[in-house]
Short mmCIF file of C-alpha atoms in Angstrom, two decimals:
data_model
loop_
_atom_site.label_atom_id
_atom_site.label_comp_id
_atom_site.label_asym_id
_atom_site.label_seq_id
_atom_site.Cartn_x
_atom_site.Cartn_y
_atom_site.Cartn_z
CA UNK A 15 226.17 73.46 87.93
CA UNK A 16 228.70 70.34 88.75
CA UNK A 17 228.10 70.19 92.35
CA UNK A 18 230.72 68.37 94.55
CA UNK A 19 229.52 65.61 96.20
CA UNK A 20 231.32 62.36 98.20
CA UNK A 21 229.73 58.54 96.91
CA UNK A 22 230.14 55.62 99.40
CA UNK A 23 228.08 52.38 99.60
CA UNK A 24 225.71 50.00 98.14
CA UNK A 25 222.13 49.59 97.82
CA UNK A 26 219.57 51.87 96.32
CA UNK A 27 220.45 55.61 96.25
CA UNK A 28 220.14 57.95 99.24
CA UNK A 29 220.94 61.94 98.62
CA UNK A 30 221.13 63.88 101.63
CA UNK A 31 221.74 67.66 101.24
CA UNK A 32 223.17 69.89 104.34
CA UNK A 33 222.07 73.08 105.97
CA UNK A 34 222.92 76.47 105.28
CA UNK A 35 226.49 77.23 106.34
CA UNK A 36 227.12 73.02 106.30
CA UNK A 37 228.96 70.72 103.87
CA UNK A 38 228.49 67.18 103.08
CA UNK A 39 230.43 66.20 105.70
CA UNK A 40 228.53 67.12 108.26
CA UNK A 41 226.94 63.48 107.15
CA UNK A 42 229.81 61.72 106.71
CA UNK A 43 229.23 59.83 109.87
CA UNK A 44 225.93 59.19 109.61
CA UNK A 45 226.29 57.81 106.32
CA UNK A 46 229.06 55.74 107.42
CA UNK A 47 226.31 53.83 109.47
CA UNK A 48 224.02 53.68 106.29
CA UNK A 49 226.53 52.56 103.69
CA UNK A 50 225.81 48.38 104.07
CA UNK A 51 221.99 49.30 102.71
CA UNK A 52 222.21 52.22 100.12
CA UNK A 53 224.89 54.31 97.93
CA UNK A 54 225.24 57.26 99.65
CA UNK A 55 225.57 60.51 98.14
CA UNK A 56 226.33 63.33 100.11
CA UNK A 57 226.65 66.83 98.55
CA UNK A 58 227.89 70.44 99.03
CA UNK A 59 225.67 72.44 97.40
CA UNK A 60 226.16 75.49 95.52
CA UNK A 61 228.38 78.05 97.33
CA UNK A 62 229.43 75.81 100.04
CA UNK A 63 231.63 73.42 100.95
CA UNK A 64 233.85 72.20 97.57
CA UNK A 65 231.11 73.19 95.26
CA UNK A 66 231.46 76.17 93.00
CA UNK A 67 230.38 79.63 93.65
CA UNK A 68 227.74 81.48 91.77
CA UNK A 69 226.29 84.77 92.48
CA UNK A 70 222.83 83.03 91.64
CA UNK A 71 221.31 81.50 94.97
CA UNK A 72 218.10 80.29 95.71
CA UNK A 73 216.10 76.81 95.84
CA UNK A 74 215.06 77.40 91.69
CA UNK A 75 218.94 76.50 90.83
CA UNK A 76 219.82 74.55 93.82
CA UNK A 77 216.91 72.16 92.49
CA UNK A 78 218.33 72.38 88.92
CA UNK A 79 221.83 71.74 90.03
CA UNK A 80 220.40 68.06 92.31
CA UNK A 81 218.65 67.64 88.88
CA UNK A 82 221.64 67.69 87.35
CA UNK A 83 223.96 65.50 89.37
CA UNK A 84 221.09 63.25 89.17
CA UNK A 85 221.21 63.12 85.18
CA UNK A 86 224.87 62.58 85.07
CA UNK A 87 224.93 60.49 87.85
CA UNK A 88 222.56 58.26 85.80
CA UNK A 89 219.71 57.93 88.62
CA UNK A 90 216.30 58.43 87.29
CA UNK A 91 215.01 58.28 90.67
CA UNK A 92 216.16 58.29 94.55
CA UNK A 93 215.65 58.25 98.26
CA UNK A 94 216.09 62.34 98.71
CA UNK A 95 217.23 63.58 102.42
CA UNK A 96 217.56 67.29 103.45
CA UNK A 97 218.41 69.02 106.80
CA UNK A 98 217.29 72.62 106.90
CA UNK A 99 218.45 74.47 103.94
CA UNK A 100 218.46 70.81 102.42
CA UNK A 101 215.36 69.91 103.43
CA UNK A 102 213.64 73.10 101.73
CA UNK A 103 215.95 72.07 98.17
CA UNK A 104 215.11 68.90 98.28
CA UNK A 105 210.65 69.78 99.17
CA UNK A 106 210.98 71.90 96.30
CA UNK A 107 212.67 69.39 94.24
CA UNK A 108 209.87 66.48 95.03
CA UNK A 109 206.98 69.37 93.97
CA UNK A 110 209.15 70.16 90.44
CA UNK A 111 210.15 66.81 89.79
CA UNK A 112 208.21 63.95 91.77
CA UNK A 113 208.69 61.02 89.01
CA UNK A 114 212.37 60.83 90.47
CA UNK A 115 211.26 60.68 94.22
CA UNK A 116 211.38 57.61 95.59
CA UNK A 117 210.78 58.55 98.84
CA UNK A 118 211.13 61.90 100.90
CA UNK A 119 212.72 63.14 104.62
CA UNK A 120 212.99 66.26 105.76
CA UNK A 121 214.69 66.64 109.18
CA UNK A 122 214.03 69.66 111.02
CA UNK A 123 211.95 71.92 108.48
CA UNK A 124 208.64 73.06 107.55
CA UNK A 125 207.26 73.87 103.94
CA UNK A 126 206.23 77.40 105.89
CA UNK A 127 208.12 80.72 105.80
CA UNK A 128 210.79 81.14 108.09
CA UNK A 129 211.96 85.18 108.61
CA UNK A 130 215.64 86.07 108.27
CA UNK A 131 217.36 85.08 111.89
CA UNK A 132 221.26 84.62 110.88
CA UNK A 133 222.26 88.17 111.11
CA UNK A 134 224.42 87.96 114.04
CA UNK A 135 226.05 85.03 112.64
CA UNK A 136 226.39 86.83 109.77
CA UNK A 137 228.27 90.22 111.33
CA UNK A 138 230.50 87.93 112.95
CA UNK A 139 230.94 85.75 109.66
CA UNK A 140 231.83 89.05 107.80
CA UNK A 141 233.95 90.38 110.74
CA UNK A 142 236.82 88.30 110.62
CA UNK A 143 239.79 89.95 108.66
CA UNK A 144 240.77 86.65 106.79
CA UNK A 145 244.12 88.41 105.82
CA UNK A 146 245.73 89.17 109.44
CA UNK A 147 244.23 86.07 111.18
CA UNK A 148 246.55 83.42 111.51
CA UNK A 149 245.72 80.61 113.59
CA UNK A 150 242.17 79.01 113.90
CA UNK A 151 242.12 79.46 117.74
CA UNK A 152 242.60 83.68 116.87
CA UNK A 153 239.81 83.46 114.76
CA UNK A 154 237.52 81.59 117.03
CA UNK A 155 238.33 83.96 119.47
CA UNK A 156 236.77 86.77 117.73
CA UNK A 157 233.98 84.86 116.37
CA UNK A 158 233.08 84.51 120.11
CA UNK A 159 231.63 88.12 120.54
CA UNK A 160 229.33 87.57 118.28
CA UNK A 161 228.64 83.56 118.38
CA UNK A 162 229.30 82.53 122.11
CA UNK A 163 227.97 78.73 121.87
CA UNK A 164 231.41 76.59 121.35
CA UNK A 165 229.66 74.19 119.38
CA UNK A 166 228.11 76.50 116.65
CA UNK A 167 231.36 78.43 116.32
CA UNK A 168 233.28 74.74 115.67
CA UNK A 169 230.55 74.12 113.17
CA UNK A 170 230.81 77.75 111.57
CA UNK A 171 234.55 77.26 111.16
CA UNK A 172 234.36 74.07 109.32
CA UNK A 173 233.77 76.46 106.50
CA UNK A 174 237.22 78.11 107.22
CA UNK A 175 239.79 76.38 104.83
CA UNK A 176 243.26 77.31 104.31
CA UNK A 177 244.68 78.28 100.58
CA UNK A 178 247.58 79.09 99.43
CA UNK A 179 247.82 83.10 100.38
CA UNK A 180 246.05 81.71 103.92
CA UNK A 181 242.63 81.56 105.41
CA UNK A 182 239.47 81.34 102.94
CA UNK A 183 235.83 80.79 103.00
CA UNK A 184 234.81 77.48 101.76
CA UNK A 185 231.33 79.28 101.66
CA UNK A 186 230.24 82.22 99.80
CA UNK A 187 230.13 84.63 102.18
CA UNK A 188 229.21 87.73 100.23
CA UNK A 189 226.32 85.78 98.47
CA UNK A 190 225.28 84.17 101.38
CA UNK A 191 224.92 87.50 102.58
CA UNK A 192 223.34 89.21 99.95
CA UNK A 193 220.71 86.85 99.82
CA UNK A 194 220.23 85.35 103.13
CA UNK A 195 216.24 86.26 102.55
CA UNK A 196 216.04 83.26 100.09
CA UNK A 197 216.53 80.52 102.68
CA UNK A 198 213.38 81.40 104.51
CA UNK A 199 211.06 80.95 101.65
CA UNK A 200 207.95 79.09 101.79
CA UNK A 201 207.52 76.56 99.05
CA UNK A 202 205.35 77.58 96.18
CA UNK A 203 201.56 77.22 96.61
CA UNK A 204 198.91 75.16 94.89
CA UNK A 205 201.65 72.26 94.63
CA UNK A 206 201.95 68.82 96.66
CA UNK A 207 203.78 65.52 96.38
CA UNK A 208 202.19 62.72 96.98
CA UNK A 209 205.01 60.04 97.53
CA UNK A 210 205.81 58.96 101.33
CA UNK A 211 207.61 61.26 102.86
CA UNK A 212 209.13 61.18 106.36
CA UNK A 213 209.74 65.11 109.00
CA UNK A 214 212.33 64.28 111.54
CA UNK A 215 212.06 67.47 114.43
CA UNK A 216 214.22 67.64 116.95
CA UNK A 217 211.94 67.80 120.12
CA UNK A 218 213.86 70.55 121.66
CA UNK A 219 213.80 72.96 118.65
CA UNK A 220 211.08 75.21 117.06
CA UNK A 221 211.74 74.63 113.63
CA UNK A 222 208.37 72.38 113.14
CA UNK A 223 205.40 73.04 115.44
CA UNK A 224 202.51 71.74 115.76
CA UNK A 225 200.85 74.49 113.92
CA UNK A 226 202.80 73.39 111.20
CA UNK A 227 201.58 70.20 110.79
CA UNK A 228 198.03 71.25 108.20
CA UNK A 229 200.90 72.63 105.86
CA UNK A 230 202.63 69.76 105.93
CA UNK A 231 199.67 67.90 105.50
CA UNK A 232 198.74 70.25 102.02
CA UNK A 233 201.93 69.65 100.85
CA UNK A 234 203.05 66.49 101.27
CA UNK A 235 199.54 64.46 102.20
CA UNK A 236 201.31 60.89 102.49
CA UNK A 237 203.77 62.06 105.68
CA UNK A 238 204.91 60.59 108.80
CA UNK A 239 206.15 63.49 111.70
CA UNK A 240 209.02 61.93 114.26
CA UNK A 241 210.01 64.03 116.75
CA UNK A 242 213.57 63.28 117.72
CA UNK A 243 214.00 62.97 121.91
CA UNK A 244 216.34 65.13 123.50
CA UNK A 245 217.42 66.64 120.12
CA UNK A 246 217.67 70.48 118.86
CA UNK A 247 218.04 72.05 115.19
CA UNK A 248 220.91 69.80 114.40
CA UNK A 249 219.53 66.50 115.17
CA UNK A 250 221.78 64.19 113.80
CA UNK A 251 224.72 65.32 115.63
CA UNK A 252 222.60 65.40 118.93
CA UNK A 253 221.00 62.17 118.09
CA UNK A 254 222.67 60.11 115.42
CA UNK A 255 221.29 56.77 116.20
CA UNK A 256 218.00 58.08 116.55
CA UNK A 257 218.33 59.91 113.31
CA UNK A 258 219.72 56.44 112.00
CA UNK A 259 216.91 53.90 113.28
CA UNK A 260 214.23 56.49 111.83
CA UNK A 261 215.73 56.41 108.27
CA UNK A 262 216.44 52.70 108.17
CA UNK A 263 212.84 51.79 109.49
CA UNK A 264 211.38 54.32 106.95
CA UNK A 265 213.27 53.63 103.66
CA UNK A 266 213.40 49.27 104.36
#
């Protein structure tokens, strides 16, 4: 698949994949603050963002289709970033493909299994009638019964785009949906990358505990774990010049 994907900078490449329900813009700013040292490229994958939809979703494509922008981007190999969702795609991608791994950062996951915990998002997701809203504010307004915290409703809605017979996902909702089970997966065992590789966990989320540190370890045995100060799931909109100072001391 011909993922969408923004290009800025110069310098060695840097990838960085979002998080489930996220777009490549949510590291637009971030990247703005990286773009004197590397070409960034920062990209929606499948069924988010401007990317195409596809009823197949799980990390096996979404590692084909970075292996693919890759190819045609001409880049036999690359710094790889991934938040979340990202990070998993782009763990899986260094254990399938390591010869095109420069170096690795995960920011706020673990190579472990995480069970299903986006239902409520979901209901509300799947709630709004996309056909009678009509103004953003209405349908943040009924996203609030089900998603009360401001912030992750603004961040939700970022996936609300307008066409030309009104409001429409720029996510795949009903896929999303569907398979909302694949996200969680553990990465396959019996495999490990052995290229430097940096975790960035927020300090104030539970994403990666200490008890996840031995996987990490079995994994990806050449690691560095940062905890981020005063910094949740989404780190590097709670701390972007944290985030920032960790990546440029890591990848120099």
């Amino acid at each position: 698949m011909q993922l969408n994907f923004k290009k800025l900078g110069n310098g060695k490449p840097l990838i960085i994949l979002h998080g489930l329900f996220g777009s490549a813009d949510n590291w637009f700013s971030i990247s703005k603050e990286l773009k004197d040292n590397f070409t960034l490229y920062l990209i929606d994958q499948r069924n988010h963002g401007d990317s195409p939809h596809d009823d197949e979703w799980n990390y096996e494509v979404m590692v084909e289709d970075l292996k693919e922008l890759m190819d045609s981007e001409g880049l036999e190999k690359a710094f790889l970033m991934g938040h979340s969702m990202g990070g998993k795609t782009v763990m899986n991608f260094a254990l399938k493909y390591p010869e095109k791994v420069e170096k690795l950062i995960v920011a706020d996951i673990s190579p472990r299994y995480y069970a299903v915990h986006h239902q409520r998002i979901l209901e509300g997701l799947n709630s709004l009638d996309l056909e009678t809203i009509g103004s953003r504010k209405e349908a943040d307004d009924q996203l609030a019964e089900y998603v009360p915290n401001l912030g992750e409703r603004q961040f939700l809605l970022k996936s609300l785009g307008r066409g030309a017979d009104g409001f429409e996902w720029k996510i795949n909702l009903p896929v999303i949906t569907k398979n909302i089970n694949e996200v969680g997966k553990a990465l396959p065992d019996g495999e490990s990358f052995s290229g430097p590789t940096l975790f960035l966990a927020g300090s104030n989320s539970s994403y990666i505990q200490q008890s996840d540190l031995d996987d990490i370890d079995a994994f990806f045995p050449n690691n560095e774990v940062e905890f981020i100060a005063d910094a949740g799931h989404w780190l590097h909109a709670e701390q972007p010049d944290a985030v920032v100072e960790e990546i440029r001391r890591f990848l120099k």
